[in-house]
Coordinates of C-alpha atoms in Angstrom, one line a residue:
X24 CA 18.5 -15.1 4.5
X25 CA 15.5 -18.1 4.2
X26 CA 11.7 -16.8 4.3
X27 CA 9.8 -17.9 7.1
X28 CA 6.7 -18.8 6.9
X29 CA 4.0 -20.3 8.8
X30 CA 1.6 -23.3 8.7
X31 CA -1.4 -22.8 10.5
X32 CA -4.3 -24.8 10.9
X33 CA -7.8 -24.0 10.2
X34 CA -11.4 -22.7 12.5
X35 CA -13.7 -26.0 12.8
X36 CA -16.7 -24.7 10.8
X37 CA -20.3 -25.3 10.7
X38 CA -23.0 -23.5 8.6
X39 CA -26.9 -22.0 9.6
X40 CA -29.1 -23.1 8.1
X41 CA -28.7 -20.4 5.8
X42 CA -25.6 -21.5 4.0
X43 CA -23.6 -19.3 5.8
X44 CA -20.2 -20.4 7.5
X45 CA -20.0 -20.3 12.2
X46 CA -17.2 -20.5 13.3
X47 CA -17.7 -22.8 16.9
X48 CA -13.4 -22.4 17.9
X49 CA -11.1 -20.0 17.7
X50 CA -7.5 -20.2 15.3
X51 CA -5.5 -21.9 16.2
X52 CA -1.0 -22.4 15.6
X53 CA 0.9 -25.2 14.8
X54 CA 2.1 -24.6 17.8
X55 CA 0.3 -22.8 20.6
X56 CA -3.4 -21.8 21.4
X57 CA -3.6 -17.7 20.4
X58 CA -5.3 -16.1 24.0
X59 CA -9.4 -16.0 23.0
X60 CA -12.2 -14.7 25.3
X61 CA -12.8 -18.1 27.9
X62 CA -16.2 -18.8 26.3
X63 CA -15.1 -19.3 22.7
X64 CA -12.1 -21.9 24.7
X65 CA -15.7 -23.9 26.0
X66 CA -17.4 -24.0 23.7
X67 CA -14.5 -25.3 21.3
X68 CA -13.7 -28.6 23.2
X69 CA -17.5 -28.5 24.1
X70 CA -17.5 -29.6 20.0
X71 CA -14.7 -31.7 19.6
X72 CA -15.7 -34.0 22.7
X73 CA -19.0 -34.0 20.9
X74 CA -17.3 -34.9 17.7
X75 CA -15.6 -37.8 19.1
X76 CA -18.1 -39.2 21.3
X77 CA -20.2 -39.4 17.4
X78 CA -17.0 -41.9 16.7
X79 CA -16.9 -44.0 18.9
X80 CA -20.4 -44.6 18.6
X81 CA -19.6 -44.6 14.9
X82 CA -17.6 -47.1 15.6
X83 CA -19.0 -49.2 18.5
X84 CA -21.8 -50.2 15.2
X85 CA -19.5 -50.6 12.8
X86 CA -19.6 -54.6 11.9
X87 CA -17.0 -54.8 8.9
X88 CA -14.5 -54.1 11.5
X89 CA -12.4 -57.0 12.5
X90 CA -12.6 -57.5 16.8
X91 CA -10.0 -56.5 18.8
X92 CA -8.3 -59.6 20.5
X93 CA -9.7 -61.7 23.1
X94 CA -7.9 -59.1 25.8
X95 CA -10.0 -56.1 24.5
X96 CA -6.5 -54.5 23.7
X97 CA -4.3 -53.6 20.8
X98 CA -2.5 -56.0 18.9
X99 CA 1.2 -56.4 19.5
X100 CA 3.3 -54.2 16.7
X101 CA 4.8 -56.9 14.8
X102 CA 7.1 -54.8 13.0
X103 CA 8.8 -58.4 11.3
X104 CA 6.1 -57.7 9.3
X105 CA 6.4 -52.9 8.9
X106 CA 7.7 -52.2 5.9
X107 CA 10.2 -49.3 6.6
X108 CA 13.1 -49.9 9.0
X109 CA 12.4 -51.9 11.6
X110 CA 15.7 -48.7 13.7
X111 CA 17.3 -46.1 12.6
X112 CA 19.3 -46.6 9.8
X113 CA 22.8 -44.2 11.7
X114 CA 23.5 -43.0 15.4
X115 CA 26.1 -40.1 14.0
X116 CA 25.7 -37.9 17.5
X117 CA 29.0 -39.2 19.7
X118 CA 30.1 -41.4 17.0
X119 CA 34.2 -41.3 17.3
X120 CA 35.0 -44.6 15.1
X121 CA 33.7 -42.4 12.6
X122 CA 33.5 -38.8 13.2
X123 CA 36.0 -38.4 14.9
X124 CA 38.8 -39.9 11.4
X125 CA 40.0 -37.4 9.8
X126 CA 43.9 -36.8 9.1
X127 CA 46.0 -36.9 11.6
X128 CA 48.6 -35.2 9.9
X129 CA 48.4 -32.8 7.1
X130 CA 46.9 -33.7 3.1
X131 CA 50.2 -33.2 1.5
X132 CA 50.5 -29.1 0.1
X133 CA 47.7 -28.0 2.6
X134 CA 48.3 -24.8 4.4
X135 CA 48.2 -26.4 8.1
X136 CA 45.9 -24.3 10.7
X137 CA 46.4 -24.4 14.3
X138 CA 44.9 -24.7 17.4
X139 CA 44.1 -21.3 19.3
X140 CA 42.9 -17.7 18.1
X141 CA 43.5 -18.1 14.4
X142 CA 42.4 -14.5 13.6
X143 CA 45.7 -14.6 12.7
X144 CA 46.0 -17.3 10.2
X145 CA 45.4 -17.7 6.4
X146 CA 41.3 -17.8 8.2
X147 CA 41.5 -14.2 8.5
X148 CA 40.8 -12.7 5.7
X149 CA 39.4 -12.9 2.4
X150 CA 42.3 -12.2 0.1
X151 CA 44.6 -14.1 2.8
X152 CA 42.7 -17.2 1.7
X153 CA 43.5 -18.9 -1.9
X154 CA 41.2 -21.3 -4.3
X155 CA 42.2 -24.7 -4.9
X156 CA 43.6 -25.1 -1.3
X157 CA 42.9 -27.8 0.8
X158 CA 43.1 -26.2 5.3
X159 CA 44.0 -28.7 7.9
X160 CA 42.5 -28.2 10.9
X161 CA 44.8 -28.8 13.7
X162 CA 43.5 -31.4 16.9
X163 CA 42.0 -28.6 19.4
X164 CA 39.9 -25.9 19.6
X165 CA 39.5 -23.0 17.1
X166 CA 38.0 -19.2 17.4
X167 CA 38.0 -16.9 14.7
X168 CA 38.5 -13.6 17.3
X169 CA 36.2 -11.4 19.0
X170 CA 34.5 -9.5 16.4
X171 CA 31.2 -10.5 15.6
X172 CA 30.7 -10.7 12.4
X173 CA 34.8 -12.6 12.4
X174 CA 34.0 -15.9 9.3
X175 CA 35.5 -17.5 7.2
X176 CA 35.2 -16.3 3.2
X177 CA 36.4 -20.5 1.0
X178 CA 37.2 -19.6 -2.6
X179 CA 36.5 -22.4 -5.6
X180 CA 38.0 -25.5 -4.9
X181 CA 38.8 -24.5 -1.2
X182 CA 38.5 -28.1 1.0
X183 CA 38.4 -27.6 4.9
X184 CA 39.8 -30.7 6.8
X185 CA 39.7 -31.5 10.8
X186 CA 42.5 -33.7 12.5
X187 CA 40.7 -36.2 14.7
X188 CA 39.5 -33.7 18.0
X189 CA 39.1 -30.3 15.9
X190 CA 36.4 -28.3 16.7
X191 CA 35.4 -24.9 15.3
X192 CA 34.2 -22.6 17.6
X193 CA 32.1 -19.6 17.9
X194 CA 32.6 -19.2 21.5
X195 CA 28.9 -16.8 21.5
X196 CA 30.3 -14.5 19.6
X197 CA 30.9 -14.3 15.7
X198 CA 27.6 -15.5 14.1
X199 CA 28.7 -16.7 11.1
X200 CA 31.9 -20.0 10.7
X201 CA 31.9 -20.1 7.1
X202 CA 30.3 -17.8 4.4
X203 CA 30.4 -16.6 1.0
X204 CA 28.9 -18.3 -3.5
X205 CA 32.2 -19.5 -3.5
X206 CA 31.7 -22.9 -5.4
X207 CA 32.6 -26.8 -4.5
X208 CA 33.7 -26.1 -1.3
X209 CA 34.2 -29.2 0.7
X210 CA 34.3 -29.2 3.8
X211 CA 35.0 -32.9 6.5
X212 CA 35.5 -33.8 10.4
X213 CA 34.9 -30.5 11.8
X214 CA 32.6 -29.5 15.1
X215 CA 31.6 -26.9 14.7
X216 CA 29.6 -25.1 17.3
X217 CA 29.1 -22.2 20.0
X218 CA 28.0 -19.4 16.2
X219 CA 25.4 -16.9 17.2
X220 CA 25.9 -14.4 19.4
X221 CA 25.6 -15.3 22.5
X222 CA 25.1 -19.4 22.8
X223 CA 26.3 -21.8 23.7
X224 CA 25.2 -25.7 24.9
X225 CA 23.9 -24.2 27.8
X226 CA 21.9 -20.6 26.5
X227 CA 20.1 -20.5 23.2
X228 CA 20.5 -17.9 21.5
X229 CA 18.1 -16.0 19.8
X230 CA 20.7 -14.8 16.3
X231 CA 20.7 -15.8 13.3
X232 CA 17.0 -16.2 13.0
X233 CA 16.0 -17.7 9.6
X234 CA 20.3 -17.3 8.6
X235 CA 22.8 -20.6 8.6
X236 CA 25.8 -21.0 10.0
X237 CA 27.8 -23.1 7.8
X238 CA 27.4 -21.6 4.2
X239 CA 25.8 -18.8 5.2
X240 CA 25.3 -18.0 1.0
X241 CA 23.9 -20.9 -0.4
X242 CA 27.2 -22.0 -2.2
X243 CA 26.2 -24.3 -5.4
X244 CA 28.5 -27.4 -4.9
X245 CA 29.6 -27.9 -1.9
X246 CA 30.1 -31.0 -0.6
X247 CA 29.6 -31.1 4.1
X248 CA 30.4 -34.9 5.4
X249 CA 31.6 -35.8 8.8
X250 CA 30.2 -32.5 10.5
X251 CA 28.4 -32.2 14.5
X252 CA 27.2 -29.3 14.2
X253 CA 26.0 -28.2 17.7
X254 CA 24.8 -25.1 19.6
X255 CA 24.4 -22.9 17.3
X256 CA 22.3 -20.4 17.2
X257 CA 20.1 -20.1 13.6
X258 CA 19.7 -23.3 11.1
X259 CA 24.0 -24.9 11.3
X260 CA 23.6 -25.9 8.1
X261 CA 22.4 -24.6 4.8
X262 CA 22.0 -26.4 1.9
X263 CA 22.3 -24.4 -2.3
X264 CA 22.1 -26.4 -5.6
X265 CA 24.0 -29.8 -6.2
X266 CA 25.0 -29.7 -2.3
X267 CA 25.9 -32.4 -0.4
X268 CA 25.8 -33.6 4.2
X269 CA 26.4 -37.0 4.7
X270 CA 26.8 -38.4 7.9
X271 CA 26.6 -35.6 10.6
X272 CA 25.0 -35.0 13.6
X273 CA 23.7 -31.8 13.9
X274 CA 21.7 -31.3 17.4
X275 CA 20.4 -28.3 19.2
X276 CA 20.5 -25.5 17.2
X277 CA 18.8 -22.3 18.1
X278 CA 16.5 -22.8 14.8
X279 CA 16.5 -25.9 12.6
X280 CA 19.1 -28.8 12.0
X281 CA 19.5 -27.3 8.5
X282 CA 17.3 -25.8 5.2
X283 CA 17.8 -26.4 1.5
X284 CA 17.0 -22.6 0.2
X285 CA 18.7 -20.3 -2.2
X286 CA 18.4 -17.7 -5.2
X287 CA 19.8 -19.1 -8.4
X288 CA 17.4 -18.0 -11.2
X289 CA 14.1 -19.7 -12.6
X290 CA 11.7 -21.4 -11.1
X291 CA 14.0 -23.3 -7.7
X292 CA 16.6 -21.3 -5.9
X293 CA 17.8 -24.4 -4.7
X294 CA 18.1 -27.5 -6.9
X295 CA 19.9 -31.3 -6.7
X296 CA 20.3 -32.1 -2.9
X297 CA 20.8 -34.8 -1.1
X298 CA 20.8 -35.2 2.2
X299 CA 21.7 -39.0 3.5
X300 CA 23.4 -41.2 6.4
X301 CA 22.6 -38.3 9.4
X302 CA 20.9 -37.7 12.1
X303 CA 18.8 -33.9 13.1
X304 CA 18.1 -33.7 16.5
X305 CA 17.4 -31.8 19.3
X306 CA 16.7 -28.4 17.2
X307 CA 14.7 -25.2 18.4
X308 CA 16.4 -24.9 21.3
X309 CA 15.5 -21.5 21.4
X310 CA 11.8 -23.0 20.4
X311 CA 11.0 -20.1 18.2
X312 CA 7.2 -20.7 18.0
X313 CA 6.6 -19.7 21.5
X314 CA 8.2 -16.0 20.8
X315 CA 7.7 -15.4 17.4
X316 CA 3.6 -16.9 17.0
X317 CA 3.2 -19.4 13.8
X318 CA 6.4 -18.1 12.2
X319 CA 6.8 -21.6 11.2
X320 CA 10.4 -20.7 11.2
X321 CA 12.0 -24.2 14.3
X322 CA 12.2 -28.1 14.0
X323 CA 14.2 -30.5 12.6
X324 CA 15.0 -28.3 9.0
X325 CA 13.2 -27.0 6.7
X326 CA 13.0 -27.0 2.5
X327 CA 12.4 -23.5 0.7
X328 CA 11.6 -23.3 -3.6
X329 CA 14.1 -26.2 -4.1
X330 CA 13.9 -29.7 -6.2
X331 CA 15.0 -33.0 -7.0
X332 CA 15.4 -33.4 -3.7
X333 CA 17.5 -36.8 -2.1
X334 CA 16.3 -37.2 1.3
X335 CA 17.4 -40.6 2.4
X336 CA 18.2 -43.1 5.3
X337 CA 18.8 -40.2 8.4
X338 CA 17.8 -40.5 11.9
X339 CA 15.6 -37.2 12.7
X340 CA 14.7 -37.4 16.0
X341 CA 13.6 -36.1 19.1
X342 CA 12.8 -32.1 17.5
X343 CA 11.5 -29.3 18.9
X344 CA 8.6 -29.2 15.8
X345 CA 8.5 -30.7 12.1
X346 CA 10.8 -33.3 11.7
X347 CA 11.1 -32.9 8.1
X348 CA 8.7 -29.4 6.4
X349 CA 8.7 -29.2 2.5
X350 CA 7.0 -24.3 2.7
X351 CA 5.8 -23.7 -0.7
X352 CA 7.0 -24.1 -3.9
X353 CA 9.4 -27.1 -4.2
X354 CA 9.1 -30.1 -6.2
X355 CA 10.2 -33.5 -7.2
X356 CA 11.5 -34.8 -3.3
X357 CA 12.0 -38.7 -2.6
X358 CA 12.4 -39.1 0.7
X359 CA 13.5 -42.7 1.6
X360 CA 14.6 -44.9 3.7
X361 CA 14.6 -42.3 7.1
X362 CA 13.3 -43.4 11.2
X363 CA 11.1 -40.0 12.0
X364 CA 10.4 -40.0 15.7
X365 CA 9.5 -38.4 19.0
X366 CA 8.8 -35.0 17.2
X367 CA 7.2 -32.7 19.5
X368 CA 5.1 -31.9 16.2
X369 CA 4.6 -33.6 12.7
X370 CA 6.8 -36.1 11.0
X371 CA 6.0 -34.6 7.7
X372 CA 5.2 -31.2 6.0
X373 CA 4.5 -31.3 2.6
X374 CA 2.8 -27.4 2.6
X375 CA 2.7 -25.7 -1.4
X376 CA 4.1 -28.5 -2.9
X377 CA 5.1 -30.2 -5.9
X378 CA 5.9 -34.7 -6.7
X379 CA 6.9 -36.5 -3.9
X380 CA 7.7 -40.1 -3.0
X381 CA 7.3 -40.5 0.7
X382 CA 8.1 -44.7 0.9
X383 CA 9.5 -47.6 3.0
X384 CA 10.0 -44.8 6.1
X385 CA 9.2 -44.8 9.5
X386 CA 7.4 -43.1 11.6
X387 CA 7.1 -43.1 15.5
X388 CA 5.1 -41.0 18.5
X389 CA 5.4 -37.8 16.2
X390 CA 3.6 -34.8 18.4
X391 CA 2.8 -36.4 21.2
X392 CA 4.0 -33.0 22.5
X393 CA 1.9 -31.0 20.8
X394 CA -1.2 -33.1 19.4
X395 CA -3.3 -33.1 22.6
X396 CA -3.2 -28.8 21.8
X397 CA -4.9 -28.7 18.1
X398 CA -8.2 -28.6 18.7
X399 CA -10.7 -29.0 16.3
X400 CA -8.4 -30.3 13.8
X401 CA -6.8 -34.0 13.5
X402 CA -2.4 -33.8 14.3
X403 CA -1.2 -35.4 12.4
X404 CA 1.6 -37.7 11.0
X405 CA 2.4 -36.8 7.1
X406 CA 0.2 -33.5 6.9
X407 CA -0.4 -33.0 2.7
X408 CA -1.7 -28.8 2.5
X409 CA -2.4 -27.7 -0.3
X410 CA 0.5 -30.0 -2.2
X411 CA -0.1 -32.4 -5.2
X412 CA 0.7 -34.5 -8.0
X413 CA 1.1 -32.1 -10.6
X414 CA 3.0 -33.1 -14.9
X415 CA 4.6 -29.6 -15.0
X416 CA 6.9 -29.5 -13.1
X417 CA 9.8 -31.4 -12.3
X418 CA 8.9 -35.3 -11.5
X419 CA 11.2 -37.4 -12.2
X420 CA 9.7 -40.2 -9.7
X421 CA 6.3 -39.4 -11.0
X422 CA 3.4 -35.9 -11.3
X423 CA 2.1 -37.5 -7.8
X424 CA 2.1 -37.9 -4.2
X425 CA 3.5 -41.4 -3.4
X426 CA 3.4 -42.4 -0.3
X427 CA 3.8 -46.2 0.7
X428 CA 4.8 -49.0 2.4
X429 CA 6.0 -46.5 5.2
X430 CA 5.5 -48.0 8.6
X431 CA 3.5 -45.0 11.2
X432 CA 3.6 -46.1 15.1
X433 CA 2.5 -44.5 18.1
X434 CA 2.3 -40.9 16.2
X435 CA -0.3 -39.0 18.0
X436 CA -2.5 -38.7 14.2
X437 CA -2.0 -40.4 10.5
X438 CA -2.3 -38.8 7.3
X439 CA -4.4 -36.2 6.7
X440 CA -4.6 -34.3 3.2
X441 CA -5.6 -31.0 3.2
X442 CA -6.4 -27.9 0.8
X443 CA -7.7 -25.0 2.5
X444 CA -10.7 -23.6 1.0
X445 CA -9.2 -19.8 1.0
X446 CA -5.8 -20.6 0.0
X447 CA -4.5 -19.5 -3.6
X448 CA -1.8 -16.8 -4.9
X449 CA -3.6 -13.8 -4.2
X450 CA -5.8 -14.6 -0.8
X451 CA -5.5 -13.5 2.5
X452 CA -5.0 -16.9 3.1
X453 CA -1.8 -17.5 1.7
X454 CA 0.1 -17.4 4.3
X455 CA 3.1 -17.8 1.7
X456 CA 3.0 -13.8 1.2
X457 CA 4.4 -13.2 -2.7
X458 CA 4.2 -16.4 -3.7
X459 CA 2.2 -18.7 -6.2
X460 CA 2.4 -21.4 -7.9
X461 CA 5.1 -22.8 -10.3
X462 CA 2.4 -25.0 -12.5
X463 CA 2.4 -22.1 -14.7
X464 CA 4.5 -18.9 -13.9
X465 CA 4.3 -16.7 -16.6
X466 CA 0.2 -17.1 -16.7
X467 CA -0.4 -17.9 -13.3
X468 CA 0.9 -14.2 -11.5
X469 CA 0.0 -12.6 -8.3
X470 CA -1.7 -9.9 -11.0
X471 CA -3.8 -12.0 -13.1
X472 CA -4.5 -14.3 -9.7
X473 CA -5.8 -11.2 -8.2
X474 CA -8.4 -9.9 -10.5
X475 CA -11.5 -11.0 -9.7
X476 CA -12.9 -11.7 -13.8
X477 CA -9.7 -13.7 -14.9
X478 CA -9.3 -15.9 -11.5
X479 CA -13.3 -17.8 -12.7
X480 CA -11.8 -18.3 -15.6
X481 CA -9.6 -20.8 -17.2
X482 CA -6.2 -21.8 -16.8
X483 CA -6.6 -19.1 -13.5
X484 CA -9.5 -21.0 -12.0
X485 CA -7.0 -23.8 -11.2
X486 CA -4.5 -22.3 -11.7
X487 CA -4.9 -19.9 -9.7
X488 CA -4.5 -23.0 -7.2
X489 CA -2.5 -24.9 -4.5
X490 CA -4.5 -27.9 -5.2
X491 CA -4.3 -31.4 -3.1
X492 CA -4.2 -33.4 -5.4
X493 CA -3.4 -37.5 -7.5
X494 CA -1.8 -38.8 -4.1
X495 CA -2.1 -41.8 -3.2
X496 CA -1.8 -43.9 0.0
X497 CA -0.6 -47.1 -0.4
X498 CA 0.3 -50.3 1.0
X499 CA 1.3 -48.3 4.7
X500 CA 0.9 -50.0 8.1
X501 CA -0.4 -47.6 10.7
X502 CA -0.7 -48.8 14.7
X503 CA -2.0 -47.0 17.6
X504 CA -2.4 -48.0 21.0
X505 CA -4.3 -44.9 23.0
X506 CA -2.6 -45.9 26.5
X507 CA 1.0 -45.4 24.3
X508 CA -0.1 -42.8 23.4
X509 CA -1.3 -41.5 26.2
X510 CA -4.2 -40.9 28.3
X511 CA -5.1 -37.4 25.9
X512 CA -4.7 -39.9 22.3
X513 CA -9.3 -40.1 22.6
X514 CA -11.2 -39.9 19.3
X515 CA -12.5 -36.2 21.4
X516 CA -9.1 -34.6 20.8
X517 CA -8.8 -36.1 17.2
X518 CA -6.3 -38.7 17.7
X519 CA -5.7 -41.6 15.3
X520 CA -6.8 -39.6 11.9
X521 CA -6.4 -40.2 8.7
X522 CA -8.6 -37.8 6.5
X523 CA -9.4 -36.1 2.9
X524 CA -11.4 -33.0 3.7
X525 CA -11.4 -29.2 3.2
X526 CA -13.9 -26.6 4.8
X527 CA -16.6 -23.4 2.9
X528 CA -15.1 -21.1 0.8
X529 CA -15.7 -17.7 2.2
X530 CA -15.4 -16.2 -0.8
X531 CA -15.6 -17.1 -5.0
X532 CA -14.8 -18.4 -6.9
X533 CA -13.8 -21.1 -4.3
X534 CA -17.1 -20.4 -2.1
X535 CA -19.3 -22.9 -0.6
X536 CA -18.3 -26.9 -1.2
X537 CA -15.9 -26.9 -3.6
X538 CA -12.8 -27.0 -2.7
X539 CA -14.2 -30.0 0.4
X540 CA -15.6 -31.4 -3.0
X541 CA -12.9 -31.8 -5.8
X542 CA -10.6 -33.3 -2.7
X543 CA -12.8 -35.0 -1.5
X544 CA -14.3 -36.9 -4.9
X545 CA -12.1 -35.0 -8.3
X546 CA -8.6 -34.7 -7.5
X547 CA -7.5 -38.1 -7.8
X548 CA -7.2 -39.1 -4.4
X549 CA -7.2 -42.6 -2.5
X550 CA -6.8 -44.3 0.2
X551 CA -5.9 -48.3 -0.6
X552 CA -4.0 -51.8 0.5
X553 CA -3.7 -50.4 4.2
X554 CA -3.0 -52.0 7.5
X555 CA -4.8 -50.3 10.2
X556 CA -4.2 -51.7 13.9
X557 CA -5.3 -50.2 16.4
X558 CA -8.8 -48.1 17.1
X559 CA -8.0 -45.5 13.6
X560 CA -10.9 -42.5 13.3
X561 CA -11.9 -40.5 9.9
X562 CA -12.3 -37.3 9.0
X563 CA -13.8 -36.8 5.3
X564 CA -14.9 -34.4 3.2
X565 CA -15.8 -31.6 5.2
X566 CA -13.3 -30.3 8.4
X567 CA -15.6 -32.2 12.0
X568 CA -17.0 -34.7 9.6
X569 CA -15.6 -37.6 11.6
X570 CA -16.6 -41.5 9.7
X571 CA -16.1 -44.5 11.1
X572 CA -15.0 -47.8 8.8
X573 CA -17.9 -48.0 7.0
X574 CA -18.6 -45.4 6.1
X575 CA -15.2 -44.7 4.9
X576 CA -15.2 -47.4 3.2
X577 CA -18.3 -47.1 1.0
X578 CA -20.2 -44.9 -1.1
X579 CA -20.0 -41.5 -1.9
X580 CA -16.2 -41.7 -0.3
X581 CA -15.0 -45.5 -1.4
X582 CA -11.5 -44.8 0.4
X583 CA -9.3 -48.0 1.6
X584 CA -10.2 -50.6 -1.1
X585 CA -8.3 -53.7 0.7
X586 CA -7.3 -52.3 3.1
X587 CA -7.6 -54.3 6.9
X588 CA -8.7 -52.9 10.5
X589 CA -8.1 -55.0 13.3
X590 CA -9.4 -53.3 16.3

């Protein structure tokens, strides 16, 4: 089972004349407003409105920004000059020309699996499945019987391949389709659907939470291609070390389309994952966050404790949650050529992780459902949370977070670089319970980082923290037309913000402005050479400090050198 951890956006804070923290808004999860007394809610909304009006006033005084066009409207989006893909690279779901071209007759030497109830076939028992064998599913619907634990348990080197029209259906009776720790298994040209007790196309199910229907045990070396994975509870697919997921459709699954997770020994649970040319859409039909608020357990996909990931040329859209989410001690991701659009929440969350190459993607209309409900924090399309570049962790794409050459089109927000001042290995604000940094695992341990005497000394002071550092945001195209985003898109609701900031620390040795100053000035975080079109705003240093274009670029922040803004 994959751990689920929720990212939480922090309270909007200020400080009184004695430097004590005062809370101006209640705590919010990423998905919903938790109940608080009405007075707190009114005060939060008033505070957000004041900040928004201040931002508008600052923008009106910004003489460095070019004027709007003659009609006073936002100039049109010029996709020809935008660096990301102009359209989705693939549309796999429903494409029978690709997904339905499996062999119409059994390959030589294959075991034939007839349509109907396969509980009496060679697939029925662990001991009747042989290694290095090809199993061909005849056209039609295949079932595994009524036992909730009926499942296919491959052996090393097995291949499962479907004829055109072959469907493996859990009928809402069976939990999982393919399990076991077998290596080098191949699954192709199958529709796999309705696994998870109670799950169907019309009835989402809360079964299989944190579990996968295909490759349930994260077996090594699995290759999954030309699949339609739909209407399943939990995650449609788990990906382990050396797995390939390609040219497939993952749609309308209960929790995720897929998850990268494993149990390997060493610093990472799984490594070397390839996910390319897939369509991932409509997932989290069970709406897990509404039933388990703050669980951090739903969306298009999620990665936990994995490294060396290639996520390229996928179409990730209309999911009920984030589009791409790497949560806790992931590293060395190459996210390139994807089209990420119309997801309810963020386009990308990179949380307490390391070394990311995020280049030449397009992000369009993400966060429009969830953005207006997050008061006191600018809801981003790219959320870099306690993550950064570090040469001590796997980094074949560079010891940095490089966000370059992407197109951002009418998302609720932009890019936020955030570091929670109170989140470190042993702190109460660490929602990744039991996890610690991986920059020096033998030294920065939960035990050592819990020792106040050590925490103030080197290397613990730095290495017990996940740090937002060495982040470069360069050559991106940011387009925002509030009229197309929606009437709620105003500075008062933090629509259209980029930022680098933290919050006032509550605990020694990071108490006060320590982390705010470090993330803003001392951790090599830079926006540069970007193109902005529309009324973009910026937040810097501390949560709630909105600044205009001139302040953002001027001393002491000096961000976006070589960039342009056309409002």
